Structure formats: C-alpha cells, structure tokens
XYZ file of C-alpha atoms in Angstrom:
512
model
C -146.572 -8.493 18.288
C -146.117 -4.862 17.017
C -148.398 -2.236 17.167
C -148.657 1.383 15.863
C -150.517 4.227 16.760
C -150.625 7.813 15.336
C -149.808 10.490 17.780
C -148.397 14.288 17.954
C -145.271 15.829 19.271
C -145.508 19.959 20.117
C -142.785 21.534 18.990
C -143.232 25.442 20.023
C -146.634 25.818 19.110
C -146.548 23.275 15.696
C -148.021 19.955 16.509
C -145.808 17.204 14.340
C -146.797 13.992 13.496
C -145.385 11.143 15.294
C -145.900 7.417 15.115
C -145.728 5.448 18.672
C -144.479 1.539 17.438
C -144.550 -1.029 20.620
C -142.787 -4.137 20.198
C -143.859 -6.703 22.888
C -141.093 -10.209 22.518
C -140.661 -13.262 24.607
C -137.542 -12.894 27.125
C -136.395 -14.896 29.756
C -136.518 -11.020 32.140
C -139.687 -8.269 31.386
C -137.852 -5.280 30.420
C -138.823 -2.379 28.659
C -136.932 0.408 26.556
C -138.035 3.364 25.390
C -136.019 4.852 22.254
C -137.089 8.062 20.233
C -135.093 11.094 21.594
C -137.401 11.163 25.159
C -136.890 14.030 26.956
C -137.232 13.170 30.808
C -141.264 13.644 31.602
C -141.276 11.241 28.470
C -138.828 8.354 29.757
C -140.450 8.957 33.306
C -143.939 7.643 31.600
C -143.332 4.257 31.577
C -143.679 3.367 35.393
C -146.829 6.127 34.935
C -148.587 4.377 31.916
C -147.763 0.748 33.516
C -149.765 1.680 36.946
C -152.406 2.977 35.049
C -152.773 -0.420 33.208
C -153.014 -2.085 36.177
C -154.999 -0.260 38.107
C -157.664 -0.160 35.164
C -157.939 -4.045 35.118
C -155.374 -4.971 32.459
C -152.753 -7.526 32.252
C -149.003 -6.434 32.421
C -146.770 -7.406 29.698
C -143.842 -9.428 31.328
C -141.814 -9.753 28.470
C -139.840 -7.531 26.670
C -140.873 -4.320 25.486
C -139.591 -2.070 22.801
C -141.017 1.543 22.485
C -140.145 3.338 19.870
C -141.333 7.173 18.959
C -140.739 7.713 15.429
C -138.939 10.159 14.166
C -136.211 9.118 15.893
C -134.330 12.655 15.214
C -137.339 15.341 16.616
C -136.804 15.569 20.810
C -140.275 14.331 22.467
C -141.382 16.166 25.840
C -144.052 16.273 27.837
C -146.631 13.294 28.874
C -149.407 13.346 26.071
C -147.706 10.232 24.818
C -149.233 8.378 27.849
C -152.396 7.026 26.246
C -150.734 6.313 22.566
C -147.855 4.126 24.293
C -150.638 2.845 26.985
C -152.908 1.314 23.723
C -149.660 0.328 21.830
C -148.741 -2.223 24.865
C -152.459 -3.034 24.928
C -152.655 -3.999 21.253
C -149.427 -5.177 21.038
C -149.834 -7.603 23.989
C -153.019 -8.993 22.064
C -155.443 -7.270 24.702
C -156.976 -5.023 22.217
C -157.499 -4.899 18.108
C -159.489 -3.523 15.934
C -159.691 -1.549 12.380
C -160.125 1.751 14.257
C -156.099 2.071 15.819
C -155.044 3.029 12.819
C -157.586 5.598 11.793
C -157.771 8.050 14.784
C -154.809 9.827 16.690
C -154.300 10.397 20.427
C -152.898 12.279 22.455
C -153.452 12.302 26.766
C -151.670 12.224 29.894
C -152.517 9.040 31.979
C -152.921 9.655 35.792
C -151.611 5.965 38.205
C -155.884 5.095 38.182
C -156.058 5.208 34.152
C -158.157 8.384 34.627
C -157.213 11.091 31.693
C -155.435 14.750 32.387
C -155.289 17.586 29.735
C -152.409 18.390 27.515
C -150.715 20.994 25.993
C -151.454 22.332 22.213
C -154.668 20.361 21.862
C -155.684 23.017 19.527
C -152.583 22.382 17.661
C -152.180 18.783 17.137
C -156.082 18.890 15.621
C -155.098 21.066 13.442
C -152.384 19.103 12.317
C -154.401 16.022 11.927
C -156.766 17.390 9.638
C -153.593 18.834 7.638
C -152.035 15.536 7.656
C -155.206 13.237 6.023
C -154.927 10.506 6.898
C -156.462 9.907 10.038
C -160.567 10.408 10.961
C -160.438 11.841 14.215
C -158.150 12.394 17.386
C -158.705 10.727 20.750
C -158.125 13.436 23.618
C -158.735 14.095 27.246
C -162.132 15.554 27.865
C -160.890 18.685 29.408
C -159.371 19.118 25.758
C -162.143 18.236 23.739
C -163.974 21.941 23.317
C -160.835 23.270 22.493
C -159.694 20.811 20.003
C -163.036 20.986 18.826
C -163.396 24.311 17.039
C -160.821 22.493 14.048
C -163.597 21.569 11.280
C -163.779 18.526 9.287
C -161.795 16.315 11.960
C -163.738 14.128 14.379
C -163.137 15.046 18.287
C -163.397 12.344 20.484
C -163.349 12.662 23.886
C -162.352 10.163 26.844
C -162.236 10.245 30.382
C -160.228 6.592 31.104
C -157.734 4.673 29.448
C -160.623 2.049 29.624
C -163.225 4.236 27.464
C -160.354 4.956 24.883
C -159.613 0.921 24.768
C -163.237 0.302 24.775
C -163.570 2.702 21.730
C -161.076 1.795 19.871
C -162.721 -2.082 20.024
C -166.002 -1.138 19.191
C -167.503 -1.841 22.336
C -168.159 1.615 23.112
C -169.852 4.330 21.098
C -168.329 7.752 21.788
C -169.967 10.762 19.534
C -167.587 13.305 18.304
C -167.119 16.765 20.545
C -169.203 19.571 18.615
C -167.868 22.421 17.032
C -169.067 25.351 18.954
C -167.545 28.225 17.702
C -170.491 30.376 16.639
C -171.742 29.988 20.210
C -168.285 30.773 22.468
C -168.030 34.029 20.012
C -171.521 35.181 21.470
C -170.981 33.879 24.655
C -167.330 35.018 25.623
C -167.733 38.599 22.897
C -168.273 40.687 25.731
C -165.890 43.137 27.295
C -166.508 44.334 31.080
C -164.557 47.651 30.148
C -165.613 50.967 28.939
C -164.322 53.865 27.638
C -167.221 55.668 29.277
C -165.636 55.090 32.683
C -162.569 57.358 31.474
C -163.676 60.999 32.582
C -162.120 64.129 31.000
C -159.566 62.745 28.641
C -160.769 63.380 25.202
C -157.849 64.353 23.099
C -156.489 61.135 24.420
C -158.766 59.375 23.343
C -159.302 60.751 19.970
C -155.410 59.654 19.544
C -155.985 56.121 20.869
C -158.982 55.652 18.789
C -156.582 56.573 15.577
C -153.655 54.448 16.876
C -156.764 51.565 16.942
C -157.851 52.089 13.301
C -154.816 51.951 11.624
C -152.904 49.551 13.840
C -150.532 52.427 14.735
C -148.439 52.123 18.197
C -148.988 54.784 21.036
C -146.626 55.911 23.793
C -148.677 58.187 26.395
C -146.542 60.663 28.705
C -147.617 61.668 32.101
C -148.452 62.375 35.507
C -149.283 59.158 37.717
C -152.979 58.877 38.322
C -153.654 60.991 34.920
C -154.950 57.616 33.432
C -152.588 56.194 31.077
C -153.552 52.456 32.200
C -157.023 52.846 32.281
C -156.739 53.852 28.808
C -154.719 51.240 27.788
C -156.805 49.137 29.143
C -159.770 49.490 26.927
C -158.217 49.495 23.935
C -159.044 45.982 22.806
C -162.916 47.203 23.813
C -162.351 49.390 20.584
C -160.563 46.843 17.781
C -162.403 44.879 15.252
C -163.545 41.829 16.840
C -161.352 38.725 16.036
C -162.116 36.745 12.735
C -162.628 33.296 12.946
C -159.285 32.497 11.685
C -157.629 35.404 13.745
C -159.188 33.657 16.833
C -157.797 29.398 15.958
C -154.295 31.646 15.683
C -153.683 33.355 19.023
C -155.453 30.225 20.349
C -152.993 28.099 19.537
C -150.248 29.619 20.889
C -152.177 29.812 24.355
C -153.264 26.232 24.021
C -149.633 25.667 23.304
C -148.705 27.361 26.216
C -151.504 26.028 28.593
C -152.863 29.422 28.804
C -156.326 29.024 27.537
C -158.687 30.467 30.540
C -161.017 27.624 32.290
C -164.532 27.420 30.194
C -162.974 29.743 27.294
C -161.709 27.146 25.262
C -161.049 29.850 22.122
C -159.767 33.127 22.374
C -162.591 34.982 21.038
C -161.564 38.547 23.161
C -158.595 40.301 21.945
C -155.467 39.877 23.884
C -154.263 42.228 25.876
C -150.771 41.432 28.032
C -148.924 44.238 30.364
C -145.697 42.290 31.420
C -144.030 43.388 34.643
C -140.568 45.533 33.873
C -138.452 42.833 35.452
C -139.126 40.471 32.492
C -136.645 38.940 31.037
C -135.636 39.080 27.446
C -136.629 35.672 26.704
C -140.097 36.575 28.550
C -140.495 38.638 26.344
C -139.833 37.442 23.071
C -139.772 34.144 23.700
C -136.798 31.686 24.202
C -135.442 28.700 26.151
C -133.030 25.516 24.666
C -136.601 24.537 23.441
C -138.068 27.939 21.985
C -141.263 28.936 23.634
C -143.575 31.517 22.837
C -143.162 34.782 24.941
C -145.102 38.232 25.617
C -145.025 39.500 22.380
C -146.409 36.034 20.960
C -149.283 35.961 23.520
C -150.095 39.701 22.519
C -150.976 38.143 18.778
C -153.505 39.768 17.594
C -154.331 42.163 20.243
C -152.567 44.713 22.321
C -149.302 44.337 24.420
C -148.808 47.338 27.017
C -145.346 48.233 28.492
C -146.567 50.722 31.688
C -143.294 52.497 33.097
C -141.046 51.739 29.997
C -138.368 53.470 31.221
C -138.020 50.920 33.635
C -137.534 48.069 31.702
C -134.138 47.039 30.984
C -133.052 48.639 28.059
C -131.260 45.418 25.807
C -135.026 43.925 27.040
C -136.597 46.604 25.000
C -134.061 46.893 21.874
C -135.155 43.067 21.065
C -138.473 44.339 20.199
C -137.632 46.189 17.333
C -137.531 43.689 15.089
C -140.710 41.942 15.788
C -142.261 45.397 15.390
C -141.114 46.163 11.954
C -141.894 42.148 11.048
C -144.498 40.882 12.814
C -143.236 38.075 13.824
C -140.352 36.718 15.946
C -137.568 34.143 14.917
C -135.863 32.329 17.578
C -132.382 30.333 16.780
C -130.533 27.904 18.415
C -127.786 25.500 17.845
C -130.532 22.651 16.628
C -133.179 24.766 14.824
C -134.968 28.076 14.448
C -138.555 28.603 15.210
C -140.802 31.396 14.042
C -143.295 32.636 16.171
C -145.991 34.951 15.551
C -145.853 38.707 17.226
C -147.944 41.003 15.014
C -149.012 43.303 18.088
C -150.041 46.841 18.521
C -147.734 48.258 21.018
C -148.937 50.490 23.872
C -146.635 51.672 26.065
C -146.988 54.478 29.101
C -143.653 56.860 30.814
C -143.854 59.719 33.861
C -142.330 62.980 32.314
C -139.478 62.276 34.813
C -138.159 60.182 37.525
C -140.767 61.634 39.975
C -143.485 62.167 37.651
C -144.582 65.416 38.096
C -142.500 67.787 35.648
C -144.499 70.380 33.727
C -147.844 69.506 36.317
C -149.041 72.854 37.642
C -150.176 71.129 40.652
C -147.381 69.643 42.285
C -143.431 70.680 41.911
C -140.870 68.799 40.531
C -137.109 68.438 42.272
C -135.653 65.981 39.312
C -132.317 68.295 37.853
C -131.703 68.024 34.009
C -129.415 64.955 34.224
C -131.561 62.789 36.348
C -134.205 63.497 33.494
C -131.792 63.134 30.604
C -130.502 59.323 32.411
C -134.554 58.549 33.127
C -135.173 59.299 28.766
C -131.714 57.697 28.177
C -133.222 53.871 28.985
C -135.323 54.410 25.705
C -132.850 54.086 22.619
C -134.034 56.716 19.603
C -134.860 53.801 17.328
C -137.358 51.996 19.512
C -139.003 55.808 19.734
C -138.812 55.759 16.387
C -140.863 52.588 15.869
C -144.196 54.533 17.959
C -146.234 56.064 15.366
C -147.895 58.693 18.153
C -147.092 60.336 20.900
C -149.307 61.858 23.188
C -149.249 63.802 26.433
C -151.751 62.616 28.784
C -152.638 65.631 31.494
C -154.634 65.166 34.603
C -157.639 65.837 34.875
C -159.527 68.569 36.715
C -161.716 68.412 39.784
C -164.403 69.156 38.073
C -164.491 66.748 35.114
C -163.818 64.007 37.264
C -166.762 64.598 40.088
C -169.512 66.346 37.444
C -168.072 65.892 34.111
C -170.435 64.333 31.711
C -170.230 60.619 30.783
C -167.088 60.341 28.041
C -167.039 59.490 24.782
C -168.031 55.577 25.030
C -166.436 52.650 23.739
C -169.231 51.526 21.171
C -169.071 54.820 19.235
C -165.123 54.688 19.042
C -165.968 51.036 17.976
C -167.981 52.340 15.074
C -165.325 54.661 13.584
C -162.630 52.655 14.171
C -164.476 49.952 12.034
C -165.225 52.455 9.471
C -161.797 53.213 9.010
C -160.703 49.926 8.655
C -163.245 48.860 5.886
C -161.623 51.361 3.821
C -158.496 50.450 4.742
C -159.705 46.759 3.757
C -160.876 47.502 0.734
C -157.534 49.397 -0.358
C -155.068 46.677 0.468
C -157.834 43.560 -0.890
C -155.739 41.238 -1.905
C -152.201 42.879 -0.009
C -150.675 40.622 3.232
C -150.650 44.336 4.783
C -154.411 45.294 5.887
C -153.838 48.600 7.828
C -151.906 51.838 7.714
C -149.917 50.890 10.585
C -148.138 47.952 8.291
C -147.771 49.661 5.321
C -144.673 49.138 3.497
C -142.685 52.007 2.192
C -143.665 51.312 -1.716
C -147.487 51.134 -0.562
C -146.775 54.670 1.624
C -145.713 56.277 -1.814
C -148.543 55.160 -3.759
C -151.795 55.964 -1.502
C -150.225 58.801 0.567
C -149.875 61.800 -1.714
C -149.826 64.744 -0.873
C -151.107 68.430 -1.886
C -148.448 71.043 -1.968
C -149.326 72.846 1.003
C -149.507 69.419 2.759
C -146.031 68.612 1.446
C -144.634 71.650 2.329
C -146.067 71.787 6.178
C -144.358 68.188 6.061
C -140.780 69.271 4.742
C -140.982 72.374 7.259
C -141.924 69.967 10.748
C -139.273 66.962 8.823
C -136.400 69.850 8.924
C -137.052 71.628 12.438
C -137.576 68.737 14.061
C -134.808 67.037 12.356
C -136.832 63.671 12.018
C -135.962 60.163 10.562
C -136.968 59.084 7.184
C -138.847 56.316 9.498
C -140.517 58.988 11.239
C -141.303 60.593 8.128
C -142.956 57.605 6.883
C -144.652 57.084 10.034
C -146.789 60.416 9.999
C -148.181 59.667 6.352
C -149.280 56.452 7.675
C -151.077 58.339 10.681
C -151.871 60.854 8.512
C -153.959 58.464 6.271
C -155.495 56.962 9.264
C -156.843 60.373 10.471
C -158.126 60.653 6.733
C -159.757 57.719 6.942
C -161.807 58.387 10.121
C -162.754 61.838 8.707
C -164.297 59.327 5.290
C -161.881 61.251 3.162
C -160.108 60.174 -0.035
C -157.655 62.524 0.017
C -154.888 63.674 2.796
C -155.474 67.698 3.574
C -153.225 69.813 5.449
C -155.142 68.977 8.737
C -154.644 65.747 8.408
C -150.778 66.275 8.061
C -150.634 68.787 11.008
C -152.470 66.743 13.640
C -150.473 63.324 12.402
C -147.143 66.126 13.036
C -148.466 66.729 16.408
C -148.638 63.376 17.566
C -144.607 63.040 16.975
C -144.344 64.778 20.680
C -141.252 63.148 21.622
C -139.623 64.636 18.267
C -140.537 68.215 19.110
C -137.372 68.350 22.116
C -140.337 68.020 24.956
C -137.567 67.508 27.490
C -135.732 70.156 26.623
C-alpha cells in the first residue's frame, strides 16, 4: 500500500512544502530505503521512528519499505519528519486510515517511547500551510503548539504521542485546535525591566539616543569605561515603538527558525536587542554555513544590535555589515542557492577614546602616543563610520550627579516623543516601503528636506571644513529632519541643521 502525508522542510527560515510517500511491498527480506536528498539526522530516523512504533504498541512492517520525501531535488535535515514518515508506515501498512491524512500537515520529532519533542521553525511551517491552501490544520508537538499558534485561519493541533496523532487522525480521538493568543502574550510579555531613569547625569546623551530612536538613525557613543555607554544601549528598545503584530510573526520566525524563542514566550513581542561578543565570526554575524543560517544581524530584526568595543572586532567582520545597513537585508550565496535574510536593524555601537580609555578625561592621564591611537581608530574603515548617522561623546559623570542627582529623564517620556516623531514620520511616507528618516532614500532626502538659506549655507560651510562625504551629507538632513520632527516642526531651521552637524563628531578630526 502507499501512503502520503503533507509535511514541511525548513530551509533558512522558509518552511517548504514537502510530501512524505511510504511504499510498504511484499519481499522475501524487510528492508527499508529512504530516498529524497536526507541529510544525516534524516537517514538516522528510521531506526528512531521504528522504536517508537514499537514501543507505542504497533506492529512492525517486515516487508519492504520505500520512503520517499518529495521533492526529490530540495536537501531535507533535521528530525521533524519523524511523525509524517511514522503515520506513512502506519497507514501504509493498513494500521491506520481515514479522510483526515490528507487534510492536515505534521511536523514532530519522535523520541524511542513514541513520546513527541519540539522542532525547529514551527512558526514557519504554519505559516506556510495557511499560504499553501490546501490543508486544514498542522499536527505539531505540544511544546510547539503556542508558537505555531499565533498564524490565523489555520487549525493548530497539538499532540503529545505518536499514539494521540494516530488516534486523531482515525477519529477516535478529539483534539481541539491550540488558541490564538496573541492579544494576551503582547500584554503579558510588553513589559521591559529597564529604565532610562536608572541612567544618572547623562542627558545630552540621551537627548541623542532618543533622536537616533525616532528616526531609526544609528549611534556610535565615544568614551571613558564606566561613563555608561552600555547601560544606555541597553534601554534603547525600552524607548522604540512597540512591535506591530506583523513586525512581531517576522523576527519570530527567524528565532523559531533558529530555536531561539525564550521558554513560555512563544512570540517575540519585546524588541530585540543582541550585543555579540568581538570574537564573532563573520558568518556569526551575518549569517552563513553550506546551509545558510540566520546570524546576528538577522536576530537583531526589528530591534537593536549593539557592537560594545568596536574597535575590537575584526575589521573584514565589520566591513560585511555595510551592506546590510544600506539594504536591510542580507543575501547569502553559495554554490547551490542564495538565501535572503532579513537584517533591517538599528545599529548601536560603543569605542574608548583610545587603547586605554582615558584620553581627554580630566580625571585620570593617558600614556597611549599618537600611533597607538591612530592603529586603535585604524580597525574602523571610513565607510562603515560613514554609515552612523550620530556621533556622540559620552563623558563621565560627576560625583555629585551620580550620589544626589535627581532621577533622569525616564524612559516613558522619551517613549512619548519618540512616538510622536514617528507618527509624522508615518504619515509622510503612507504608502512608501521606507517609514523613517533613518531609511530615506536619496530622492525622498531631496524632496522633504529643504532647506532655508541660512540653513543651507551653515550646511555648505560644516560639508567644506570638515571635508565630509556626500553620504554624510545626506545623513545630517536625515537627522536633521528627525530633530525637526521631535521639536513638531514642519520645517528644518538652522538649529536643527547645527545640532544634526554636531552629532558628526568623528568628522570634526576629534583625534587629532
């Protein structure tokens, strides 16, 4: 008899459809082949998936069994093909049949008792089942079934034994469908512990972050150790809209992809927010491997990736994000395909003013010599500086605002601005792919960032002194129209121009 059952294959962090077909034929010797393009955790399955029928009470097929995973051309990894292939030699061997094999799709890892373990991209292949039609539901493991869950108009059902799923499948059991509860997770899981309020004495900082927030600019802060760069950069996502609905299904799909997804937070509801060590690798980074994963920049979707120390990072490590900065996403090649990942990521990223940290600090003295300093900058090519809208110096703070200063600027009030700003910014680019200043193209800079003459001309003067980029250039009318924003203001003054100039620190020879 042949059977065939609807299953998925991740590729990246795209689910594709794949159909499992079991052939079980009389022979004189049981033997069983598995064709398809199985990677190894695949082709290991079989002695898996054949304990597990035993051990849950049903009969072996001792004949000969053909397993084919259709299409035979895509590679299939991992084990989530354990329950299709276990309920293909089930209905194939005449154990099991019913209308209902060939309306759902599954997807689980089998452990040697029949019990069910989680997979992999959940998220993903539910998704793709409701794209593809023409199935009602998908079978998963239970551990997978809040996850999968938050996909609308697909039924969810959830198993914890190869004997419920068979049981299902036959009628014999009822099993209701998981319930949707995204409306719930985004009030439950909202919340950040972090506040700006616990930052003491660093105000102009955080009048800069809180304009690198509303228009989706990138910041580089430079400064002393201890001055609080991190802790900054740490409650930045405290500050950003909160994720849409469709915002949230996207980043959670690559960290459902990846395995990622926190225990009891089945969607990402909290922006990300990813600080990779400096000894990652550029395909940590990006992403890569002979099957493309997802790396740092990917997991940052949608919320904030921070590089602390950049300097440190190896510099080719750091080049390969300056495409994904400009794009928004990342494309990864290889001999067999190219995969596209998403990166659209607002970079923070934190140096020391030199190799020991304390030039220009009035409090301790610095021994570096001009070379060391100039070798310490040199890690940091000019067009990756380029690509950081603002630049900030970030002091340490005195005694005195640290023990008895008041309570800071909290984050709920940045919150409010930086939402204000980005309504307008909304409501300019309705019906645009770009939806903040930070992504503005260099047609849409022209149109909505004109200036005054005495604007223009403060902006030709810093442009020629400073001897800036036309990228630059482009990048302080963007800030520039941020700052207007936040001050509700339709028009771009001089002040506007001259604080955006002012975060271009880096430009102005500070190491000189």
């Amino acid at each position: 008899m042949l059977a065939k059952l609807h299953t998925f294959s991740l590729l990246g962090i795209d689910a594709l459809p794949v159909v499992a077909e079991v052939d079980v034929s009389p022979a004189a010797l049981p033997k069983t082949v598995l064709v398809g393009l199985p990677e190894q955790a695949v082709k290991e399955s079989i002695h898996r998936i054949e304990r597990a029928l035993v051990n849950s009470g049903f009969i072996l097929p001792s004949n000969r069994v053909v397993i084919n995973l259709a299409p035979a051309e895509l590679p299939k990894q991992a084990a989530s093909f354990d329950l299709p292939i276990g309920l293909g030699l089930l209905g194939a061997s005449g154990q099991i049949a019913g209308d209902l094999l060939d309306q759902y799709a599954i997807v689980g890892e089998l452990a040697l008792d029949g019990t069910m373990r989680p997979v992999k991209g959940a998220l993903s292949m539910a998704m793709a089942a409701k794209l593809a039609g023409n199935v009602r539901g998908l079978i998963v493991p239970s551990a997978n079934a809040s996850e999968a869950a938050v996909v609308d108009g697909i039924d969810i059902i959830p198993v914890n034994t190869l004997t419920e799923a068979a049981a299902f499948l036959i009628e014999q059991l009822a099993i209701e469908p998981a319930p949707s509860r995204v409306s719930e997770l985004f009030m439950e899981l909202g919340r950040y512990e972090e506040d700006f309020a616990d930052v003491r004495g660093q105000e102009m900082a955080k009048r800069a972050v809180t304009i690198a927030a509303a228009g989706n600019h990138n910041l580089l802060m430079v400064g002393p150790p201890g001055a609080g760069k991190t802790m900054l950069a740490k409650r930045v996502p405290t500050i950003l809209p909160q994720l849409t609905a469709e915002e949230s299904i996207e980043t959670s799909r690559i960290y459902s992809a990846m395995g990622k997804l926190p225990p009891g937070r089945p969607l990402m509801v909290r922006r990300p927010f990813r600080a990779p060590h400096h000894t990652i690798s550029n395909a940590g980074l990006v992403g890569g491997g002979s099957t493309p994963a997802p790396g740092e920049i990917s997991l940052a979707h949608n919320g904030v990736l921070f590089l602390d120390e950049l300097p440190e990072f190896n510099r080719t490590t750091l080049e390969v994000l300056r495409q994904p900065l400009e794009d928004g996403t990342v494309s990864i090649s290889r001999a067999l395909r190219a995969t596209e990942f998403p990166a659209d990521f607002m970079l923070l990223a934190s140096l020391n003013p030199c190799p020991c940290g304390y030039r220009n600090d009035p409090r301790r003295e610095c021994h570096c010599s001009v070379p060391q300093i100039e070798r310490y900058m040199s890690k940091m090519s000019g067009p990756l500086l380029d690509r950081i809208d603002i630049h900030i110096e970030v002091a340490a703070g005195p005694f005195k605002e640290l023990s008895t200063g008041p309570r800071g600027t909290d984050s709920a009030a940045m919150r409010q601005q930086v939402e204000s700003a980005r309504r307008r910014q909304a409501e300019r680019f309705n019906g645009s792919a770009k939806k903040t200043n930070g992504q503005m193209t260099s047609r849409q800079v022209r149109q909505v960032c004109q200036l005054d003459a005495a604007s223009r001309d403060m902006l030709e003067s810093s442009v020629n002194e400073q001897g800036l980029s036309a990228r630059a250039h482009d990048k302080i009318l963007r800030v520039a129209r941020t700052i207007a924003d936040l001050d509700d203001s339709d028009e771009i003054s001089q002040d506007h121009v001259g604080e955006a100039v002012n975060y271009r620190m880096l430009d102005r020879r500070f190491w000189n």
